[in-house]
Every structure is written in C-alpha cells, then in structure tokens.
Coordinates of C-alpha atoms (C1' of nucleotides) in Angstrom, one line a residue:
Chain Q
X1 CA -0.2 0.3 0.0
X2 CA 1.5 3.9 -1.0
X3 CA 0.6 5.3 2.4
X4 CA 2.6 2.7 3.9
X5 CA 5.4 2.8 2.0
X6 CA 5.6 7.2 2.1
X7 CA 5.1 6.4 6.3
X8 CA 8.4 4.1 6.0
X9 CA 10.1 6.9 4.2
X10 CA 8.8 9.9 6.2
X11 CA 10.2 7.5 9.1
X12 CA 13.9 6.8 7.5
X13 CA 13.7 10.8 6.6
X14 CA 12.9 11.7 10.4
X15 CA 16.3 9.4 11.3
X16 CA 18.5 10.6 8.7
X17 CA 17.6 14.5 9.3
X18 CA 18.5 13.6 13.2
X19 CA 21.7 11.5 12.4
X20 CA 22.8 14.8 10.1
X21 CA 23.0 16.8 13.4
X22 CA 19.4 18.3 12.2
X23 CA 19.2 21.3 15.0
X24 CA 15.0 22.0 14.9
X25 CA 13.6 18.7 16.7
X26 CA 10.4 19.8 15.7
X27 CA 11.6 19.2 11.8
X28 CA 11.9 15.1 13.1
X29 CA 8.6 15.2 14.5
X30 CA 7.2 16.4 11.9
X31 CA 7.8 13.9 9.4
X32 CA 7.2 11.0 11.7
X33 CA 3.7 12.3 13.0
X34 CA 3.2 12.6 9.5
X35 CA 4.6 8.6 9.6
X36 CA 1.9 7.6 11.8
X37 CA -0.8 10.0 10.4
X38 CA -0.2 8.2 7.2
X39 CA -0.5 4.4 8.5
X40 CA -3.6 5.3 10.4
X41 CA -5.5 6.2 7.3
X42 CA -8.1 3.5 5.6
X43 CA -8.3 5.7 1.9
X44 CA -5.2 6.0 -0.4
X45 CA -3.2 9.1 -0.4
X46 CA -3.1 9.2 -3.9
X47 CA -7.3 9.2 -4.0
X48 CA -7.1 12.0 -1.4
X49 CA -4.1 13.7 -4.0
X50 CA -6.7 13.3 -6.9
X51 CA -8.8 15.3 -5.1
X52 CA -6.4 18.0 -4.8
X53 CA -6.7 17.2 -1.0
X54 CA -3.6 16.4 1.0
X55 CA -3.0 19.3 3.0
X56 CA -6.6 18.3 4.3
X57 CA -4.7 15.6 6.2
X58 CA -3.6 16.5 9.7
X59 CA 0.4 17.2 9.9
X60 CA 0.6 17.6 6.2
X61 CA 1.0 21.0 5.4
X62 CA 2.2 22.6 2.1
X63 CA 6.4 20.7 2.1
X64 CA 5.4 17.2 3.0
X65 CA 1.9 17.3 0.9
X66 CA 4.5 18.4 -1.9
X67 CA 7.2 15.0 -0.9
X68 CA 3.4 12.5 -1.4
X69 CA 3.0 14.1 -4.9
X70 CA 6.6 13.8 -5.9
X71 CA 6.7 10.5 -4.8
X72 CA 3.1 9.8 -6.1
X73 CA 4.8 10.9 -9.8
X74 CA 8.0 9.3 -9.4
X75 CA 8.4 6.8 -7.2
X76 CA 11.5 9.0 -5.2
X77 CA 12.0 11.9 -2.5
X78 CA 14.4 13.9 -3.5
X79 CA 15.2 14.8 0.5
X80 CA 15.4 11.4 1.0
X81 CA 17.8 10.6 -1.5
X82 CA 20.4 13.1 -1.0
X83 CA 20.6 12.2 2.9
X84 CA 21.1 8.5 1.8
X85 CA 23.4 9.3 -0.6
X86 CA 25.6 10.8 2.5
X87 CA 25.0 8.5 4.5
X88 CA 26.1 5.0 5.0
X89 CA 23.7 1.7 5.3
X90 CA 25.0 0.8 8.7
X91 CA 25.0 4.1 10.2
X92 CA 20.6 3.9 10.0
X93 CA 21.1 0.6 11.3
X94 CA 23.4 1.0 14.2
X95 CA 19.7 2.9 15.6
X96 CA 18.4 -0.2 16.0
X97 CA 20.5 -0.5 18.8
X98 CA 18.5 -0.1 22.4
X99 CA 20.6 2.9 23.8
X100 CA 22.2 3.9 20.8
X101 CA 20.9 7.1 19.4
X102 CA 21.8 9.6 16.7
X103 CA 24.6 11.5 18.6
X104 CA 26.0 8.6 19.6
X105 CA 25.6 6.2 16.1
X106 CA 26.9 9.9 14.5
X107 CA 30.2 10.5 16.8
X108 CA 31.4 6.5 16.5
X109 CA 31.1 6.8 12.7
X110 CA 33.2 10.2 12.5
X111 CA 36.2 8.8 13.8
X112 CA 35.7 5.2 13.4
X113 CA 33.2 4.1 10.5
X114 CA 32.2 1.3 11.1
X115 CA 30.6 -1.5 8.3
X116 CA 28.7 -3.6 10.4
X117 CA 28.0 -5.4 13.7
X118 CA 31.4 -7.3 13.8
X119 CA 33.5 -4.5 13.6
X120 CA 31.4 -2.2 15.6
X121 CA 31.8 -5.4 18.4
X122 CA 35.6 -5.5 18.0
X123 CA 35.9 -1.8 18.6
X124 CA 33.2 -1.9 22.3
X125 CA 35.5 -4.8 22.6
X126 CA 38.8 -3.5 22.0
X127 CA 38.2 -0.5 24.5
X128 CA 38.6 1.5 21.2
X129 CA 35.1 3.7 22.0
X130 CA 36.2 5.1 25.3
X131 CA 38.3 7.5 23.3
X132 CA 35.8 9.2 22.0
X133 CA 33.5 12.3 23.8
X134 CA 30.8 11.2 26.7
X135 CA 32.1 7.0 26.2
X136 CA 33.3 4.9 29.2
X137 CA 34.1 1.7 29.9
X138 CA 30.5 0.8 30.5
X139 CA 29.0 2.5 27.4
X140 CA 30.9 0.1 25.4
X141 CA 29.6 -3.0 27.2
X142 CA 26.1 -1.0 26.5
X143 CA 26.1 -1.2 23.2
X144 CA 28.0 -5.1 23.2
X145 CA 25.1 -6.0 25.1
X146 CA 22.6 -3.7 22.3
X147 CA 23.9 -5.7 19.7
X148 CA 23.4 -9.1 21.9
X149 CA 20.1 -8.1 22.7
X150 CA 18.9 -6.6 18.5
X151 CA 20.5 -10.2 17.5
X152 CA 18.1 -12.3 19.6
X153 CA 14.9 -9.6 19.4
X154 CA 12.9 -10.2 17.7
X155 CA 10.4 -7.5 16.5
X156 CA 6.5 -6.6 17.6
X157 CA 5.0 -10.4 18.6
X158 CA 0.6 -10.9 18.6
X159 CA -1.3 -9.1 21.7
X160 CA -2.1 -13.8 21.7
X161 CA 1.8 -14.0 23.1
X162 CA 1.8 -11.1 25.0
X163 CA -0.8 -10.7 27.1
X164 CA -0.8 -14.1 28.7
X165 CA 3.0 -13.1 29.2
X166 CA 1.8 -10.0 31.0
X167 CA -1.1 -11.6 32.7
X168 CA 1.1 -13.7 34.4
X169 CA 4.0 -11.3 35.2
X170 CA 1.0 -9.0 36.8
X171 CA -0.2 -11.6 39.0
X172 CA 3.5 -12.7 40.1
X173 CA 3.9 -9.0 41.3
X174 CA -0.1 -8.4 43.2
X175 CA 1.0 -11.2 45.2
X176 CA 3.8 -9.2 46.3
X177 CA 3.4 -7.3 49.6
X178 CA 4.7 -4.2 48.7
X179 CA 2.7 -4.7 45.8
X180 CA -0.9 -2.2 46.2
X181 CA -2.0 -3.0 43.0
X182 CA -0.7 -3.3 39.5
X183 CA -2.1 -3.7 35.3
X184 CA -1.1 -4.3 32.7
X185 CA -0.5 -0.8 30.6
X186 CA 0.8 0.4 27.4
X187 CA -0.3 -0.9 23.9
X188 CA -1.5 -3.6 25.7
X189 CA -3.9 -1.8 27.6
X190 CA -5.0 -0.3 24.5
X191 CA -5.7 -3.9 22.8
X192 CA -3.6 -3.4 19.6
X193 CA -3.1 -6.2 17.8
X194 CA 0.6 -6.4 18.1
X195 CA 3.4 -5.6 21.3
X196 CA 6.6 -4.2 20.9
X197 CA 6.9 -3.7 24.5
X198 CA 5.3 -4.9 27.7
X199 CA 4.5 -2.0 30.1
X200 CA 3.8 -2.4 33.2
X201 CA 2.2 -0.2 35.8
X202 CA 2.7 -1.1 39.9
X203 CA 1.2 0.7 42.8
X204 CA 3.3 0.6 46.0
X205 CA 4.9 2.2 48.5
X206 CA 8.3 1.0 48.8
X207 CA 9.1 0.6 45.4
X208 CA 12.0 -0.2 46.2
X209 CA 11.5 -3.4 46.8
X210 CA 9.2 -4.2 44.1
X211 CA 12.0 -3.1 41.2
X212 CA 14.2 -5.8 43.4
X213 CA 12.2 -8.1 43.0
X214 CA 11.0 -7.7 39.9
X215 CA 14.6 -7.6 38.7
X216 CA 14.9 -11.1 39.5
X217 CA 11.4 -12.7 38.6
X218 CA 11.8 -16.3 36.6
X219 CA 12.4 -15.3 32.5
X220 CA 14.8 -12.6 33.7
X221 CA 17.4 -12.8 30.8
X222 CA 18.9 -8.8 31.1
X223 CA 18.5 -6.0 32.9
X224 CA 18.6 -2.8 30.8
X225 CA 17.8 -0.1 33.4
X226 CA 17.2 -0.6 37.4
X227 CA 16.0 2.8 39.0
X228 CA 13.6 3.3 42.0
X229 CA 10.6 3.7 39.9
X230 CA 11.3 2.7 36.0
X231 CA 12.8 -0.9 35.3
X232 CA 13.4 -2.1 32.1
X233 CA 14.3 -6.3 31.4
X234 CA 14.4 -8.4 28.7
X235 CA 12.5 -12.3 29.2
X236 CA 14.0 -15.1 27.9
X237 CA 12.1 -14.5 24.7
X238 CA 12.8 -11.6 23.7
X239 CA 10.3 -9.6 25.2
X240 CA 10.9 -6.2 26.7
X241 CA 9.6 -5.5 29.2
X242 CA 8.7 -2.2 31.3
X243 CA 7.9 -1.3 34.7
X244 CA 6.4 1.8 36.4
X245 CA 6.0 2.1 40.5
X246 CA 4.2 5.2 41.9
X247 CA 2.6 6.1 44.8
X248 CA -1.3 5.2 45.4
X249 CA -2.2 8.8 45.2
X250 CA -1.4 9.1 41.3
X251 CA -1.9 5.9 39.5
X252 CA -4.5 6.4 38.0
X253 CA -2.8 9.7 36.1
X254 CA 0.3 6.6 35.9
X255 CA -2.2 4.8 33.9
X256 CA -2.5 7.6 31.4
X257 CA 0.4 8.1 31.2
X258 CA 1.6 4.8 30.4
X259 CA -1.5 3.7 28.8
X260 CA -0.3 6.2 25.5
X261 CA -0.6 5.8 23.1
X262 CA 2.2 8.8 22.9
X263 CA 0.4 10.4 20.5
X264 CA -2.7 10.5 22.6
X265 CA -1.3 11.4 25.4
X266 CA 0.8 14.6 23.2
X267 CA -2.6 15.7 22.4
X268 CA -3.8 16.2 26.3
X269 CA -0.3 17.6 26.9
X270 CA -1.7 20.1 24.9
X271 CA -5.1 20.6 25.6
X272 CA -3.7 20.8 29.7
X273 CA -1.6 23.5 28.6
X274 CA -4.0 25.5 27.2
X275 CA -5.6 25.2 30.0
X276 CA -3.6 26.1 32.5
X277 CA -2.6 23.1 33.5
X278 CA -0.2 20.7 33.3
X279 CA -0.7 16.7 33.2
X280 CA 2.4 14.1 34.5
X281 CA 2.0 10.3 35.4
X282 CA 2.1 12.0 39.1
X283 CA -1.2 14.0 38.5
X284 CA -3.2 16.7 36.9
X285 CA -1.5 20.1 38.0
X286 CA -2.7 24.1 37.8
X287 CA 0.3 25.8 36.5
X288 CA -0.5 28.9 38.3
X289 CA -0.1 26.9 42.2
X290 CA 1.2 24.4 41.2
X291 CA -1.6 22.3 42.9
X292 CA -2.4 19.3 42.2
X293 CA -6.6 19.1 40.2
X294 CA -6.9 15.8 39.0
X295 CA -5.1 11.9 39.4
X296 CA -7.8 9.4 38.7
X297 CA -8.3 8.7 34.4
X298 CA -11.3 10.0 34.5
X299 CA -11.4 13.3 36.6
X300 CA -8.5 14.4 34.5
X301 CA -10.3 13.8 31.0
X302 CA -13.0 15.7 32.7
X303 CA -11.1 18.8 33.7
X304 CA -9.8 18.7 30.5
X305 CA -13.8 18.9 29.2
X306 CA -13.6 15.1 27.9
X307 CA -15.9 12.3 28.4
X308 CA -13.7 9.3 29.4
X309 CA -12.4 7.6 26.4
X310 CA -11.4 4.2 26.8
X311 CA -7.7 2.6 26.0
X312 CA -8.9 1.2 23.3
X313 CA -10.0 4.0 22.0
X314 CA -6.4 6.6 22.7
X315 CA -5.1 6.5 19.3
X316 CA -5.4 10.0 18.5
X317 CA -8.0 8.9 15.6
X318 CA -10.5 11.8 16.4
X319 CA -11.6 10.2 20.2
X320 CA -10.7 13.3 21.5
X321 CA -12.4 15.5 19.1
X322 CA -16.0 12.8 20.3
X323 CA -14.9 13.0 23.8
X324 CA -14.9 17.0 23.5
X325 CA -18.5 16.6 22.1
X326 CA -19.4 13.8 24.1
X327 CA -20.3 11.3 21.4
X328 CA -18.2 8.8 21.7
X329 CA -19.3 5.0 21.1
X330 CA -21.1 2.8 23.6
X331 CA -17.9 0.2 23.1
X332 CA -19.1 -3.7 23.0
X333 CA -17.7 -5.5 25.8
X334 CA -16.8 -9.0 25.8
X335 CA -20.5 -9.6 28.1
X336 CA -22.6 -8.2 26.0
X337 CA -21.4 -11.8 23.4
X338 CA -23.8 -13.9 23.4
X339 CA -22.6 -16.5 21.3
X340 CA -19.9 -17.9 19.0
X341 CA -20.1 -18.8 15.3
X342 CA -17.0 -20.0 14.1
X343 CA -16.2 -22.9 15.7
X344 CA -14.2 -26.3 14.1
X345 CA -14.0 -29.9 16.6
X346 CA -12.4 -33.1 15.2
X347 CA -14.1 -33.8 12.3
X348 CA -11.7 -32.0 10.9
X349 CA -9.2 -29.6 12.3
X350 CA -10.2 -29.1 15.6
X351 CA -8.4 -31.6 18.7
X352 CA -11.9 -31.7 21.2
X353 CA -15.3 -33.2 20.4
X354 CA -18.3 -31.6 19.6
X355 CA -19.7 -31.8 23.4
X356 CA -16.1 -30.9 24.7
X357 CA -17.1 -27.9 22.6
X358 CA -19.9 -26.7 24.0
X359 CA -19.0 -27.7 27.3
X360 CA -16.6 -24.8 26.6
X361 CA -18.3 -22.5 25.5
X362 CA -21.0 -22.9 28.1
X363 CA -18.2 -22.5 30.9
X364 CA -18.4 -18.7 28.5
X365 CA -20.8 -18.2 29.8
X366 CA -22.1 -18.3 25.9
X367 CA -26.0 -19.2 24.8
X368 CA -25.2 -20.8 21.8
X369 CA -22.3 -22.2 19.6
X370 CA -22.7 -22.5 15.8
X371 CA -20.1 -25.8 15.2
X372 CA -18.9 -24.4 11.4
X373 CA -16.5 -27.4 10.5
X374 CA -15.1 -27.5 7.5
X375 CA -16.4 -28.1 3.6
X376 CA -15.1 -30.6 1.7
X377 CA -12.3 -28.8 -0.3
X378 CA -10.3 -27.9 2.1
X379 CA -8.5 -31.8 2.2
X380 CA -6.0 -30.5 4.0
X381 CA -8.2 -29.4 7.3
X382 CA -10.0 -32.6 6.5
X383 CA -12.9 -31.1 5.4
X384 CA -16.3 -32.7 5.4
X385 CA -17.6 -34.0 2.3
X386 CA -21.3 -33.7 1.9
X387 CA -22.3 -36.8 3.3
X388 CA -20.8 -36.2 6.4
X389 CA -21.7 -33.0 6.9
X390 CA -25.4 -34.0 7.2
X391 CA -23.8 -36.5 10.0
X392 CA -22.1 -33.8 11.1
X393 CA -25.8 -31.5 11.7
X394 CA -27.2 -34.6 12.9
X395 CA -24.7 -35.5 15.7
X396 CA -24.8 -32.1 16.3
X397 CA -28.5 -31.5 16.8
X398 CA -29.1 -35.0 18.8
X399 CA -26.9 -33.1 21.2
X400 CA -29.3 -30.5 21.4
X401 CA -31.5 -32.9 23.1
X402 CA -28.5 -34.0 26.2
X403 CA -27.7 -31.4 26.7
X404 CA -29.8 -28.0 28.0
X405 CA -27.9 -24.5 29.0
X406 CA -26.6 -23.8 25.7
X407 CA -27.9 -23.8 21.6
X408 CA -25.4 -26.2 19.3
X409 CA -26.3 -24.7 15.8
X410 CA -25.8 -26.8 12.8
X411 CA -23.7 -25.2 10.6
X412 CA -20.5 -25.3 8.3
X413 CA -17.5 -23.2 7.2
X414 CA -17.5 -23.5 3.9
X415 CA -15.2 -22.2 1.0
X416 CA -15.4 -19.6 -1.7
X417 CA -14.0 -21.5 -4.3
X418 CA -12.1 -19.7 -7.1
X419 CA -15.2 -19.1 -9.3
X420 CA -16.8 -17.9 -6.2
X421 CA -19.2 -20.7 -5.9
X422 CA -19.9 -22.8 -2.5
X423 CA -18.4 -25.7 -1.5
X424 CA -21.4 -27.5 -0.9
X425 CA -24.6 -27.7 -3.1
X426 CA -27.1 -24.6 -2.1
X427 CA -30.1 -27.4 -1.0
X428 CA -27.5 -28.7 1.3
X429 CA -26.9 -25.5 2.4
X430 CA -30.2 -24.4 3.0
X431 CA -30.7 -27.0 5.8
X432 CA -28.1 -25.8 7.9
X433 CA -29.0 -23.0 10.8
X434 CA -24.9 -20.8 10.3
X435 CA -22.6 -20.1 7.2
X436 CA -19.7 -19.8 6.9
X437 CA -17.8 -18.4 4.2
X438 CA -13.9 -18.2 3.8
X439 CA -11.8 -17.9 1.1
X440 CA -8.9 -20.2 2.0
X441 CA -7.4 -20.4 -1.8
X442 CA -6.5 -18.8 -4.8
X443 CA -4.8 -15.8 -3.1
X444 CA -2.9 -14.4 -5.5
X445 CA -6.5 -13.9 -7.7
X446 CA -5.7 -10.1 -7.9
X447 CA -8.2 -7.6 -5.9
X448 CA -11.0 -7.5 -8.7
X449 CA -11.6 -11.4 -9.3
X450 CA -11.3 -11.6 -4.8
X451 CA -13.3 -8.9 -4.5
X452 CA -16.4 -10.1 -7.0
X453 CA -15.7 -14.3 -5.5
X454 CA -16.4 -12.3 -2.3
X455 CA -19.1 -10.3 -3.6
X456 CA -20.9 -13.5 -5.6
X457 CA -20.7 -15.8 -1.9
X458 CA -22.3 -13.6 0.0
X459 CA -25.7 -12.8 -2.9
X460 CA -25.8 -16.8 -3.3
X461 CA -28.3 -16.2 -0.2
X462 CA -27.0 -19.1 1.4
X463 CA -24.3 -17.5 3.6
X464 CA -24.3 -15.8 7.4
X465 CA -21.3 -14.4 7.7
X466 CA -17.7 -13.8 5.7
X467 CA -15.0 -15.5 8.0
X468 CA -11.3 -13.8 8.3
X469 CA -12.5 -11.6 5.2
X470 CA -9.0 -10.5 4.0
X471 CA -7.4 -13.5 5.2
X472 CA -4.0 -12.3 6.6
X473 CA -1.6 -14.0 9.0
X474 CA 0.5 -12.3 11.2
X475 CA 4.0 -13.1 10.1
X476 CA 2.5 -15.3 7.3
X477 CA 1.0 -14.1 4.6
X478 CA -0.5 -10.1 3.9
X479 CA -4.2 -9.2 4.0
X480 CA -5.3 -9.2 0.1
X481 CA -6.3 -6.0 -1.1
X482 CA -9.7 -5.6 -2.0
X483 CA -12.3 -3.7 -3.3
X484 CA -13.6 -2.7 0.0
X485 CA -16.6 0.1 -0.9
X486 CA -18.2 -2.9 -3.0
X487 CA -17.6 -5.7 0.0
X488 CA -19.2 -3.2 2.6
X489 CA -21.8 -1.8 0.5
X490 CA -22.6 -5.9 -0.9
X491 CA -22.7 -6.8 2.6
X492 CA -25.1 -4.1 4.4
X493 CA -27.2 -4.8 1.4
X494 CA -27.8 -8.6 1.6
X495 CA -27.5 -8.0 5.2
X496 CA -24.3 -10.7 5.4
X497 CA -22.3 -10.1 8.2
X498 CA -18.3 -9.6 8.4
X499 CA -16.1 -11.5 10.5
X500 CA -14.1 -10.0 13.3
X501 CA -12.0 -13.8 13.8
X502 CA -10.5 -13.1 17.4
X503 CA -7.5 -15.6 16.2
X504 CA -4.4 -13.0 17.8
X505 CA -3.1 -14.6 14.6
X506 CA -5.7 -13.0 12.4
X507 CA -8.0 -10.5 14.1
X508 CA -8.8 -9.9 10.2
X509 CA -10.8 -7.7 10.0
X510 CA -8.5 -5.3 11.5
X511 CA -9.7 -2.2 13.9
X512 CA -9.3 0.0 11.0
X513 CA -11.5 -1.6 8.6
X514 CA -14.0 -2.4 10.9
X515 CA -14.7 1.0 11.6
X516 CA -14.6 1.6 7.8
X517 CA -17.6 -1.2 8.2
X518 CA -19.4 0.2 10.9
X519 CA -19.9 3.6 9.1
X520 CA -21.0 1.5 5.7
X521 CA -23.7 0.0 8.1
X522 CA -22.5 -3.5 7.9
X523 CA -23.4 -5.3 10.8
X524 CA -20.2 -7.9 12.0
X525 CA -19.5 -10.8 14.3
X526 CA -16.8 -11.4 16.8
X527 CA -15.3 -15.2 16.5
X528 CA -13.2 -17.0 18.3
X529 CA -12.0 -20.0 15.4
X530 CA -11.7 -21.7 18.3
X531 CA -10.1 -25.2 17.2
X532 CA -9.6 -26.3 21.1
X533 CA -11.8 -25.8 24.7
X534 CA -8.9 -22.6 25.0
X535 CA -9.2 -21.1 21.9
X536 CA -12.7 -19.4 23.3
X537 CA -9.9 -16.9 24.8
X538 CA -10.1 -15.8 21.2
X539 CA -12.8 -13.8 21.9
X540 CA -11.2 -11.4 24.1
X541 CA -9.3 -10.1 21.3
X542 CA -12.1 -10.6 18.8
X543 CA -13.7 -8.3 21.1
X544 CA -11.0 -6.1 21.7
X545 CA -10.1 -5.2 18.6
X546 CA -14.0 -4.9 17.7
X547 CA -13.3 -2.0 20.1
X548 CA -10.7 -0.7 18.7
X549 CA -13.1 0.3 15.5
X550 CA -15.5 1.5 17.4
X551 CA -18.2 -1.0 17.7
X552 CA -20.9 -0.9 19.1
X553 CA -23.4 -4.1 21.2
X554 CA -26.1 -2.7 18.3
X555 CA -22.7 -3.2 15.1
X556 CA -22.7 -6.6 16.4
X557 CA -24.7 -10.1 15.2
X558 CA -23.8 -12.6 18.1
X559 CA -24.8 -10.0 20.7
X560 CA -28.2 -10.8 19.7
X561 CA -29.5 -13.5 22.3
X562 CA -30.7 -16.8 20.2
X563 CA -34.2 -16.5 19.8
X564 CA -33.6 -12.9 17.9
X565 CA -29.9 -14.4 15.9
X566 CA -32.4 -17.0 14.2
X567 CA -34.9 -14.6 13.4
X568 CA -33.3 -12.1 12.4
X569 CA -30.7 -15.2 10.0
X570 CA -33.9 -16.5 8.9
X571 CA -36.5 -14.1 8.9
Chain R
dG1 C1' 8.0 21.9 9.3
dC2 C1' 3.1 22.2 11.2
dC3 C1' 0.1 25.1 13.2
dG4 C1' -3.3 29.1 15.0
dT5 C1' -10.1 31.3 20.8
dT6 C1' -2.1 32.9 22.9
dT7 C1' -3.1 33.3 14.3
dT8 C1' 1.6 34.4 10.5
dC9 C1' 5.6 34.3 14.4
dG10 C1' 6.8 31.0 17.9
dG11 C1' 5.6 28.4 20.1
dC12 C1' 5.6 22.5 19.4
dC13 C1' 4.4 16.8 26.5
dC14 C1' 7.2 15.9 29.9
dG15 C1' 9.7 13.1 32.9
dA16 C1' 13.5 8.9 34.5
dC17 C1' 17.3 6.5 34.0
dT18 C1' 22.3 6.3 32.5
dG19 C1' 26.5 7.7 32.1
dT20 C1' 29.6 10.7 32.2
dT21 C1' 29.4 14.0 34.1
dT22 C1' 30.8 18.7 38.3
dT23 C1' 25.8 20.5 36.4
dC24 C1' 24.1 17.8 32.1
dA25 C1' 23.1 15.5 27.6
dG26 C1' 21.5 11.2 25.0
dT27 C1' 17.7 8.0 24.8
dC28 C1' 14.0 6.4 25.6
dG29 C1' 8.8 5.5 26.5

DNA sequence: GCCGTTTTCGGCCCGACTGTTTTCAGTCG
C-alpha cells in the first residue's frame, strides 16, 4: 500500500535528519508524526491527492504534501535520496541498537566508520570506543549488550503471546506484599494487535522492594535499567518488559500516561496546557498554583472537558474530538457476546469433540455455539464430504437434546471456491442453521477477482457470515487487497455479516477496516475460530479489536440473544 | 515542518534513567 511506503520513507527521513545533526527537533517530529498519520489512514493517499486534498490531512502541510506528490509521480523523494547518498547504511542500522541514538551513532561513525556489527563489536571489545567524548567503559559494554539484544529480540509479537505473559507477570507482582495494585498498560491495555514492549504499572509505597523483586523474576534474561521508579528487562523469549512504580495517589495519572498512545498523550497535554494545566504521570496540576487538580483517569479527562475515553480508542484517531462533543461510542464488551458463530471440532481440524467444545462455550457464559467445520475442498483440514456434513449436523442436533443451557447450531465453514461458488450444493446449505463462508485458496488472484468471489458468495443467499475477510496471517501472509467499498456495500445490502476473527494471528478484519465497515452500516460478528477448547479466549482479542474499531453492541451479530439471532437470520 | 479562541511568528509533552559528568547530554517511552 502506497501509504505505508511513504510512511516508511518519512520515518527514514526523520532518522536521517537526526543523524545529520538536524538542529530543529520539531522538524524531525513533523516527519514522524506524518508517517504515523499516513499509516492510520484507510484511504489511499493517491486518491486524496487526486482530489487535491493532501494538505487537509492533519500534520501534512504544504511541504510534506509536495513530497507525497513527488513520490506518487516519480516513486522517489529527492530529500531522502540526497540524505541517503550521504549516509552509510550501517550508520542508519546502528539506531536499531537499544540505547544507541543519533548522537552516539554519529560520533562513532565519524571516527571509526564501522561497516557492520562485527566491526562495531570488535571496536567495543578492544576499548577503542572509549577514546570518544562521552563514551567510557560502561557505554562500550552497553553497546555490546545492545547488539546482543538486537540480534535476539524479535520485533513485535501478537497480543496472543504478549497478554498471557503480561498477566502472569502482573499476577506475580500482585503477590508481593509491597504491591497495592498492578496492571498491564501500554499497547496491551489498548489491545493493539501486536505488542512491542510489555508495560506494567504498579502502585506501591516501597518502590525499591518491588523493583528488586521484578528484576529477579523468573524468565528475566537481561536488566536494561533498574531504578526506583522505573526498570526495564528483556525476557528470555526476547520480549522487553518495562515496569513503572508510583504511589497509590498517582495511580490513575500514571495509568493514563503509561497507557498512551504517545500521540493521544501529546494531544491531552496540549489541551491541558491551553487550560493552564500540566499533565504528568503524577496527576493533573494547575500551573499557576502547582496544585494537583485530578489524579484519576476519569477526573483528568473531565478536567479537560472530555468524556472518559476507553484505552482501546486512545490512538488520536478522532476520539478526543468525539469525547469533547460527548459523542463517543458505547463500546461493545466481552460480556455482551451471547454466542460464538465460528468454531471447529475433531470432525475436521479441531482437536476437541463437539460436546467438549459445547461445554467450554457454556463455561464462557455463551447461549449458543455454531459448530462450523470445514467443507469438502479443504482437504488439508479434513473437510467434510456432503454425506459427512449431514452426519455432522445430525450429531450436533442430537447433542442439543442432551445439553440444556447451550444451543448448538448446525453449521459449516464453507469454502468460497476460486470462481466464487460455494463448496456445498445450495440445498445442503439451506438445511444448516448457520453458514460461514471463507476464502482458503487462490489468494493471488488479485483485487478484482477476490472481491468478485466474496460478492458472489454474499449474493448467494446462503451465507450468514464471511470468515476472516482479508485472509491475513500474522507473520505469514499479508491481507489481500479488496475493493472494500463494494464488499461493505454488498454486505450491508445482503445483510451478510463480516467477521472479526479473534484468532490473534488473524484479527481479521482489523481495527481500521472494522471502523469503515461500521460506518458503511455493515453488521459484524466477533468469532473465536476456535480449534480447541482453550481457543474461546480468542473472543477477548476479537472484542478488543472490535472496540478499537469503535464497535457498539448493536453492531455485533452475536450480541443478539439466540431467539433474535434465529429470527434475523432466517426470517 | 506544522499550526493558529496565545493566528503568520513562536511555539511545539514531560519526566526517568544512565553515564560521564560537577550540572548535564543522550536516550527512551
């Protein structure tokens, strides 16, 4: 996507400017901010450029608009080419080392011009770097450790990995006598689909004791920083965890600050300043008197004239304006889900029986579960033949007689074949209670044909829900391109729901597309796509993503009680 | 480089930790 390409170039320009000693930090920030804005855009900048509306984008002025146009026209940005020509590749890569910023990278490069990590390591080991100003033995050691961390650390991990780790750390910390309260903050609390660092906040009146225990916790590999208010460690799996300890009185303000996002915080602080206040992690203060006005999250928002903004919305994507007008959505919650409409069993590629899955769903407090095993063409997953599907439905219905408290729906996840037809005959689908249709093959067909497949499936009149609509798989496969205007329009017209697949490797649709879909009047469904009992946890990730997409309860099909679901589905 | 109920100049969020420093610079979130 062209937006991402330009965003990456803007980020690169920002780093290059710093390396070249750019004296105006705000110029650098302007590029970084613009990069983030572009990544958050759902519309392609080339469309916006065609309408001549580039400088309507916040943070994009005359100059940056010009650079975007230059890229769209020529595929290059002259400033970036010029800077790049005068910057060795490794100088830029040195910035990836934690603790290594532009000033240090530049100093080292000017004197030694190392061409890669091996050379830099040799310099640090030999003690050669310490002849530079500001660098002594400890800095050398930190550079060596930083390189080691860079080599070990994988980039962002899915929330499915990060959340359980964070919860076990929070539980461990909560057991300490010195700890009054502990929470995961940062991008985890905002339920971002991927997590860079895990941020944990603790309230305690004996911070040093908490910190000392933290850096010695199980699984800690390296200690990056160990202070009395803040510490950072790297876990054996390579994930960085930052811990911040504050007094109980500041907990809300610290939670606000530590949850971010950075851009949301910056906006809040700007607002505060205009009102004569100052926000830091200890509270909201009146500048004139130095008095603390508020410290709970809610109270701080209120003092700024804003409604309370749930963490999932704190991305500076219009939530501050909406909060000022008291027009924030009432976000869907996990407890609003009445059922799950997409799950697999040991009839195909799931590991648990229909009964075991039903019991697990019931334990989650669900009223209904659609059992949607794979269709015949998906051989790799042991897709059911037409005959087997009939037996499957019969087994599901038989079980309903013996299991009070949960209603099982006989369903299928039917493949949308390469020509857009469905993988079971129409009369067979007609007999099912619930039909999920998904694309599992032919991902490379291109935007027009993939869109046409989904449109045809929706127009078949046999499909209730489109499963994982963009096919993305975290770390494996990017979302395929679709004509979303057409997909959303068709979904709304045919009253076909689109899935928010809660599997953490999918989270498909993603937050931005969900928001677009809601605006287009599309109904969504949060599904677990569970392949085992434990996967019903996925619903939590799905709801988190739905909330990031500004979904209310009424936008979600499986928030309907069973009766209404059946009525709506088969009128 | 952007932006404007402090509007075309002069601002731009704020604090912790570390190391190399005697009062601060660099980096990070």
